[in-house]
Coordinates of C-alpha atoms in Angstrom, one line a residue:
M1 CA -1.7 -7.9 -25.1
S2 CA -3.4 -6.3 -22.3
S3 CA -6.8 -7.0 -21.1
Y4 CA -8.5 -6.0 -17.5
Q5 CA -11.4 -8.0 -16.3
D6 CA -13.4 -8.1 -13.1
D7 CA -14.1 -11.2 -11.3
E8 CA -17.2 -12.7 -9.9
E9 CA -16.9 -14.7 -7.0
G10 CA -15.0 -13.2 -3.7
V11 CA -12.8 -16.3 -3.2
G12 CA -9.1 -16.1 -2.8
F13 CA -6.9 -16.7 -5.8
D14 CA -6.1 -20.5 -6.2
G15 CA -3.5 -20.1 -9.3
N16 CA 0.2 -19.9 -9.0
P17 CA 1.4 -16.5 -7.6
S18 CA 4.4 -14.8 -9.0
S19 CA 6.5 -14.7 -5.8
F20 CA 4.6 -15.9 -2.7
P21 CA 3.1 -19.4 -2.4
K22 CA -0.4 -19.3 -1.6
E23 CA 0.0 -20.2 2.2
F24 CA 2.1 -17.1 2.5
G25 CA -0.8 -14.9 2.8
Y26 CA -2.3 -12.3 5.2
G27 CA -3.0 -13.2 8.7
F28 CA -1.8 -13.0 12.4
D29 CA 0.3 -16.0 13.0
G30 CA 3.3 -15.8 15.2
D31 CA 5.0 -13.9 18.3
N32 CA 6.2 -10.8 16.5
D33 CA 2.7 -10.0 15.4
V34 CA 0.8 -7.6 16.9
S35 CA -3.0 -7.5 16.1
L36 CA -5.6 -4.8 16.8
S37 CA -8.2 -5.4 19.7
T38 CA -10.9 -7.3 18.2
G39 CA -13.3 -4.6 19.1
E40 CA -11.6 -2.1 16.9
H41 CA -13.1 -1.3 13.5
K42 CA -11.0 -1.9 10.7
P43 CA -10.6 0.7 8.1
R44 CA -12.8 0.1 4.8
I45 CA -11.5 0.8 1.4
L46 CA -14.4 0.9 -1.4
L47 CA -13.5 0.0 -5.1
M48 CA -16.0 1.5 -7.5
G49 CA -16.3 2.2 -11.1
L50 CA -18.0 1.2 -14.3
R51 CA -18.3 -2.3 -15.6
R52 CA -14.8 -3.6 -16.9
S53 CA -12.9 -0.8 -15.5
G54 CA -10.4 -3.3 -13.8
K55 CA -11.4 -3.0 -10.3
S56 CA -11.1 -6.6 -9.1
S57 CA -8.0 -7.3 -11.5
I58 CA -6.5 -4.5 -9.2
Q59 CA -7.5 -6.2 -6.1
K60 CA -6.4 -9.6 -7.3
V61 CA -2.9 -8.6 -8.6
V62 CA -2.0 -6.4 -5.5
F63 CA -3.3 -8.5 -2.8
H64 CA -3.7 -11.8 -3.9
K65 CA -0.5 -12.1 -6.3
M66 CA -2.0 -13.1 -9.4
S67 CA -0.1 -12.5 -12.5
P68 CA -1.4 -9.6 -14.6
N69 CA -1.9 -12.2 -17.4
E70 CA -4.3 -14.3 -15.5
T71 CA -6.7 -11.6 -14.9
L72 CA -7.8 -12.4 -18.6
F73 CA -9.9 -15.1 -17.2
L74 CA -11.7 -13.2 -14.4
E75 CA -15.4 -12.9 -15.0
S76 CA -17.4 -9.7 -14.3
T77 CA -18.3 -8.7 -10.7
N78 CA -22.1 -9.1 -10.1
K79 CA -22.3 -8.6 -6.3
I80 CA -20.3 -6.6 -3.7
V81 CA -17.3 -8.8 -3.0
K82 CA -15.7 -8.3 0.6
D83 CA -11.9 -8.8 1.2
D84 CA -10.4 -8.7 4.5
I85 CA -7.0 -7.8 4.5
N86 CA -5.0 -8.9 7.5
N87 CA -1.4 -8.0 7.7
S88 CA 1.0 -6.5 10.2
S89 CA -0.6 -4.2 12.7
F90 CA -0.5 -1.2 10.3
V91 CA -1.9 -2.9 7.2
Q92 CA -5.4 -4.0 8.4
F93 CA -8.5 -3.2 6.4
Q94 CA -11.2 -4.4 4.2
I95 CA -11.8 -3.9 0.6
W96 CA -15.3 -3.9 -0.8
D97 CA -15.3 -4.4 -4.4
F98 CA -18.6 -3.2 -6.2
P99 CA -20.2 -4.0 -9.3
G100 CA -20.2 -1.3 -11.9
Q101 CA -24.0 -1.4 -12.5
I102 CA -24.6 -0.6 -8.8
D103 CA -27.5 1.9 -8.7
F104 CA -27.3 4.4 -5.9
I105 CA -30.7 5.8 -6.3
D106 CA -32.3 2.2 -5.7
S107 CA -33.9 2.2 -2.3
T108 CA -32.2 -1.1 -1.5
F109 CA -28.8 0.6 -1.6
D110 CA -27.8 1.5 2.0
S111 CA -25.6 4.6 1.7
D112 CA -25.4 5.3 5.4
T113 CA -24.1 1.6 6.2
I114 CA -21.7 1.6 3.0
F115 CA -20.0 5.0 3.2
G116 CA -20.5 5.6 6.9
G117 CA -17.5 3.2 7.9
C118 CA -15.5 3.8 4.9
G119 CA -12.0 5.2 5.0
A120 CA -11.1 5.6 1.5
L121 CA -13.3 5.5 -1.7
V122 CA -11.0 4.4 -4.9
F123 CA -12.9 5.2 -8.2
V124 CA -11.4 3.5 -11.2
I125 CA -11.5 5.0 -14.6
D126 CA -10.7 3.1 -17.8
A127 CA -8.2 5.4 -19.6
Q128 CA -8.7 3.5 -22.6
D129 CA -12.2 4.1 -23.2
D130 CA -14.6 7.2 -23.4
Y131 CA -14.8 8.3 -19.9
G132 CA -17.5 10.6 -20.0
E133 CA -20.0 8.4 -18.5
A134 CA -17.3 7.2 -15.9
L135 CA -16.9 11.0 -14.8
N136 CA -20.9 11.3 -14.3
K137 CA -20.6 8.0 -12.3
L138 CA -17.8 9.7 -10.2
N139 CA -19.3 12.9 -9.6
L140 CA -22.5 10.9 -8.4
T141 CA -20.7 8.6 -6.2
V142 CA -18.4 11.4 -4.4
T143 CA -21.5 13.5 -3.9
K144 CA -23.5 10.7 -2.2
A145 CA -20.5 9.4 -0.2
Y146 CA -19.4 12.9 0.9
K147 CA -23.1 13.7 2.4
V148 CA -23.0 10.5 4.4
N149 CA -19.2 10.7 5.4
P150 CA -17.1 14.1 4.8
N151 CA -14.1 12.1 6.2
I152 CA -13.8 9.9 3.3
K153 CA -10.3 10.2 1.2
F154 CA -11.4 10.2 -2.4
E155 CA -8.9 8.5 -4.6
V156 CA -9.0 8.4 -8.6
F157 CA -7.0 5.7 -10.5
I158 CA -6.8 6.5 -14.2
H159 CA -6.3 2.7 -15.1
K160 CA -4.9 0.6 -18.0
V161 CA -2.5 3.4 -19.3
D162 CA 0.3 0.7 -20.1
G163 CA -0.9 1.2 -23.7
L164 CA -0.9 4.8 -23.9
G165 CA 1.7 7.1 -24.8
D166 CA 3.4 9.7 -22.3
D167 CA 2.0 12.6 -23.8
F168 CA -1.6 10.9 -23.9
K169 CA -1.3 9.9 -20.3
M170 CA -0.6 13.3 -19.1
E171 CA -3.4 14.8 -21.4
S172 CA -5.7 12.4 -20.2
Q173 CA -5.1 12.9 -16.6
R174 CA -5.1 16.7 -16.9
D175 CA -8.5 16.3 -18.9
I176 CA -10.0 13.9 -16.0
H177 CA -8.8 16.2 -13.3
Q178 CA -10.3 19.3 -14.7
R179 CA -13.7 18.0 -15.8
A180 CA -14.2 16.0 -12.4
T181 CA -13.1 19.4 -10.4
D182 CA -15.2 21.4 -12.4
D183 CA -18.4 19.3 -11.6
L184 CA -17.9 19.2 -8.1
N185 CA -17.3 23.0 -8.1
D186 CA -20.7 23.5 -10.2
A187 CA -22.6 21.5 -7.4
G188 CA -21.0 23.5 -4.6
L189 CA -18.7 20.7 -3.4
D190 CA -15.4 22.6 -3.6
K191 CA -14.3 21.3 -0.5
I192 CA -14.0 17.9 -1.7
H193 CA -10.4 17.1 -2.7
L194 CA -9.6 14.3 -5.1
S195 CA -6.4 12.5 -5.8
F196 CA -5.5 11.3 -9.2
H197 CA -3.0 8.5 -9.9
L198 CA -2.1 7.0 -13.3
T199 CA -1.9 3.1 -12.8
S200 CA -1.6 -0.1 -14.6
I201 CA -1.5 -3.7 -13.3
Y202 CA 1.6 -4.5 -15.9
D203 CA 4.1 -2.3 -13.9
H204 CA 4.5 -1.1 -10.3
S205 CA 2.4 1.9 -10.7
I206 CA -0.8 0.3 -9.2
F207 CA 1.3 -0.7 -6.2
E208 CA 2.7 2.8 -5.6
A209 CA -1.0 4.1 -6.2
F210 CA -2.2 1.9 -3.4
S211 CA 0.6 2.4 -1.2
K212 CA -0.3 6.3 -0.8
V213 CA -4.1 4.9 -0.3
V214 CA -3.2 2.7 2.6
Q215 CA -0.8 5.4 4.1
K216 CA -3.6 7.8 4.4
L217 CA -5.4 5.3 6.5
I218 CA -2.6 5.1 9.0
P219 CA -2.8 7.6 11.6
Q220 CA 0.8 6.8 12.7
L221 CA 2.1 7.7 9.6
P222 CA 3.9 11.1 10.7
I223 CA 5.9 9.1 13.3
L224 CA 7.0 6.4 11.1
E225 CA 8.2 9.3 8.4
N226 CA 10.0 10.7 11.6
L227 CA 11.9 7.8 12.6
L228 CA 13.0 6.9 9.1
N229 CA 14.3 10.6 8.7
I230 CA 16.3 10.2 12.1
L231 CA 17.8 6.6 10.5
N232 CA 18.7 8.3 7.2
T233 CA 20.3 11.4 8.8
N234 CA 22.5 9.2 11.4
S235 CA 23.2 6.3 8.8
A236 CA 24.0 8.3 5.5
I237 CA 21.0 6.7 3.8
E238 CA 19.6 8.4 0.8
K239 CA 16.2 6.7 0.7
S240 CA 14.2 4.3 2.9
F241 CA 11.2 2.2 2.7
L242 CA 9.0 0.3 5.2
F243 CA 7.4 -2.3 3.0
D244 CA 4.6 -4.8 3.5
V245 CA 6.5 -7.6 1.8
V246 CA 3.3 -9.7 0.9
S247 CA 1.7 -6.8 -1.2
K248 CA 4.9 -4.8 -1.8
I249 CA 2.9 -1.6 -0.8
Y250 CA 5.1 0.8 1.3
I251 CA 3.3 2.0 4.4
A252 CA 6.0 4.6 4.9
T253 CA 9.0 6.2 3.8
D254 CA 11.1 9.4 4.7
S255 CA 10.3 12.8 3.7
T256 CA 12.3 13.1 0.3
P257 CA 10.4 12.6 -2.8
V258 CA 9.9 9.1 -4.2
D259 CA 11.3 8.0 -7.3
M260 CA 9.4 5.5 -9.2
Q261 CA 12.8 3.8 -10.5
S262 CA 14.0 3.6 -7.0
Y263 CA 10.6 2.0 -5.7
E264 CA 10.7 -0.5 -8.4
L265 CA 14.1 -1.5 -7.3
C266 CA 13.1 -2.2 -3.9
C267 CA 10.1 -4.1 -5.2
D268 CA 12.3 -6.4 -7.1
M269 CA 14.5 -6.8 -4.3
I270 CA 11.8 -8.2 -2.1
D271 CA 10.7 -10.5 -4.8
V272 CA 14.4 -11.9 -5.0
V273 CA 14.5 -12.2 -1.3
I274 CA 11.7 -14.2 -1.0
D275 CA 12.0 -16.4 -3.9
V276 CA 15.8 -17.3 -3.2
S277 CA 14.4 -18.0 0.6
W278 CA 12.0 -20.5 -0.5
I279 CA 14.6 -22.4 -2.7
Y280 CA 17.7 -22.3 -0.2
G281 CA 16.5 -20.7 3.1
I282 CA 14.1 -23.6 4.3
K283 CA 15.1 -27.0 5.5
E284 CA 13.0 -30.0 4.8
E285 CA 12.4 -30.5 8.6
Q286 CA 11.1 -27.0 9.1
Q287 CA 7.5 -28.0 8.0
E288 CA 5.9 -24.4 9.1
A289 CA 8.8 -22.2 8.2
T290 CA 8.0 -19.2 6.3
A291 CA 10.5 -17.6 3.7
F292 CA 10.5 -14.2 5.6
D293 CA 11.6 -14.3 9.0
E294 CA 13.8 -12.5 11.8
Q295 CA 17.1 -13.7 10.0
S296 CA 15.9 -12.2 6.9
S297 CA 18.3 -9.8 5.4
S298 CA 20.0 -9.0 1.9
L299 CA 22.6 -6.5 0.2
I300 CA 22.4 -6.0 -3.5
K301 CA 25.3 -3.8 -4.9
L302 CA 24.4 -2.0 -8.1
N303 CA 26.7 -1.2 -10.9
N304 CA 26.4 2.6 -10.5
G305 CA 27.9 2.6 -6.9
T306 CA 24.5 2.3 -5.0
V307 CA 23.5 -0.2 -2.5
L308 CA 20.3 -1.7 -1.6
Y309 CA 20.2 -3.1 1.8
L310 CA 16.8 -5.0 3.3
R311 CA 16.4 -5.9 6.8
E312 CA 13.5 -7.8 8.5
V313 CA 11.4 -5.7 11.0
N314 CA 8.8 -8.2 11.9
R315 CA 7.1 -11.1 9.9
F316 CA 5.3 -8.8 7.3
L317 CA 7.3 -5.5 7.3
A318 CA 11.1 -5.1 6.0
L319 CA 13.0 -2.0 5.9
V320 CA 14.8 -1.4 2.7
C321 CA 17.3 1.2 2.3
I322 CA 19.1 2.9 -0.7
L323 CA 22.5 4.3 0.0
R324 CA 26.1 5.0 -1.6
E325 CA 28.5 2.2 -1.5
D326 CA 31.0 4.6 -0.1
N327 CA 28.6 5.0 2.8
F328 CA 28.0 1.3 3.4
D329 CA 31.7 1.0 4.9
R330 CA 30.2 1.5 8.2
K331 CA 27.6 -1.3 8.3
G332 CA 27.9 -2.0 11.8
I333 CA 26.4 1.7 12.6
I334 CA 23.9 1.0 10.2
D335 CA 22.8 -2.3 11.8
S336 CA 23.0 -0.6 15.0
N337 CA 20.7 2.2 14.1
F338 CA 18.2 -0.3 12.4
L339 CA 17.9 -1.9 15.9
S340 CA 17.1 1.2 17.5
L341 CA 14.5 1.9 14.6
R342 CA 13.0 -1.6 15.0
G343 CA 12.6 -1.2 18.7
A344 CA 10.9 2.1 18.2
I345 CA 8.4 0.9 15.6
Q346 CA 7.6 -2.1 17.9
Q347 CA 6.6 0.4 20.7
V348 CA 4.4 2.1 18.2
F349 CA 2.8 -1.3 17.6
E350 CA 2.3 -2.0 21.2
L351 CA 0.9 1.3 22.1
R352 CA -1.4 1.1 19.2
N353 CA -2.7 -2.2 20.5
K354 CA -4.1 -0.4 23.6
P355 CA -7.4 1.1 23.9
Q356 CA -7.5 4.4 22.1
P357 CA -10.6 6.2 22.5
S358 CA -9.4 9.4 20.3
S359 CA -6.4 10.3 18.2
M360 CA -3.8 12.3 19.5
L361 CA -0.9 12.1 17.1
T362 CA 1.4 14.9 16.9
A363 CA 3.4 16.3 14.2
P364 CA 6.6 14.6 13.3
G365 CA 9.5 15.5 15.7
S366 CA 6.9 15.9 18.7
P367 CA 6.7 13.4 21.6
I368 CA 4.5 10.5 20.3
M369 CA 1.0 10.9 22.0
T370 CA -1.1 7.8 22.5
N371 CA -4.6 7.7 23.5
G372 CA -4.1 5.8 26.8
G373 CA -2.2 8.7 27.9
G374 CA 1.4 7.1 27.5
T375 CA 4.5 9.3 25.9
I376 CA 7.3 8.1 23.9
T377 CA 9.8 10.7 22.9
P378 CA 11.6 9.4 19.8
Q379 CA 15.1 9.2 20.9
P380 CA 18.1 10.2 18.5
L381 CA 19.6 6.9 16.8
P382 CA 23.1 6.3 17.6
S383 CA 25.4 8.8 15.9
P384 CA 27.6 7.4 13.3
I385 CA 31.1 6.6 14.1
S386 CA 33.9 8.9 12.8
N387 CA 36.4 7.5 10.5
E388 CA 39.2 8.0 13.3
T389 CA 37.4 5.5 15.7
S390 CA 35.9 3.1 13.2

């Protein structure tokens, strides 16, 4: 049975997570982590929608490893719940979960404070319910937010689609997209762009949707995509993801289209690595050891001739590659290229940690411009060794 509820208190989940133990959460702890300067403002993601639309369930499942079935016991949100997400230097933001009954007309609602520092606004619509009222609330919310902050990224999650047929899903998405866009055009706000996602907490669709939301808040995304493209070209890799291992959000991937099945395989691989590491990878005397460290790596060969290869980038980031088994014969070259990639990503971390008064990032393939005036030109990764010399 599928059920979606909203929670009441802004406290961390204290049940049994699916893969990560409770202590393996977000936060900086270790030499390999590069945190933002304390004075830098973190991006803010707002979760909005009608009551019982599933906002808090999304937050708990994605960022607190709550089992989808346990969201049955969440109570309705009756106040703004703020959740500070502190992970790798590319995944740092705040999530504000708003109660569904919030009134934008109320004089006590400070629109400037709430929307002024917002990076993205996620509006959740229950696809299993009549969404007429939700569309009216969406139009009011987007209109109010855009007037305060035109730079907000607007994302619409058409949620709870797990119980719907494929045809009904697509029809609902088309109808919601058309009606929401028409409402904005009628209001003279045709410049506002809404992105729509079909989501459910019972599969990986919610993780993929949140991945795309978070990526829009990462100014270094073009650089990361360019580095992954270089890795793929020189290592005969078909697809590569840079994953946040805690939430299974991918913060970057190469320029080829994302196949949902491939993404699900990579997520399952991360779960396997963490679960097995907690059982066999930690010695009794290692009191403060984590299941994911600099020695973490994994290789899975599928029966269709495909290889999944995982390597640790830093404490919270992992590179997961998909390639043909025939191309994995040159594993030494792939590992050498990976070390070059990890070094380049570390340089991006270090440069971001410097004071940055304005954004000067360039398009993929161009020199990486930093706000401090430094320049890094992405160097080609080592070329694969030919068969004759390998």
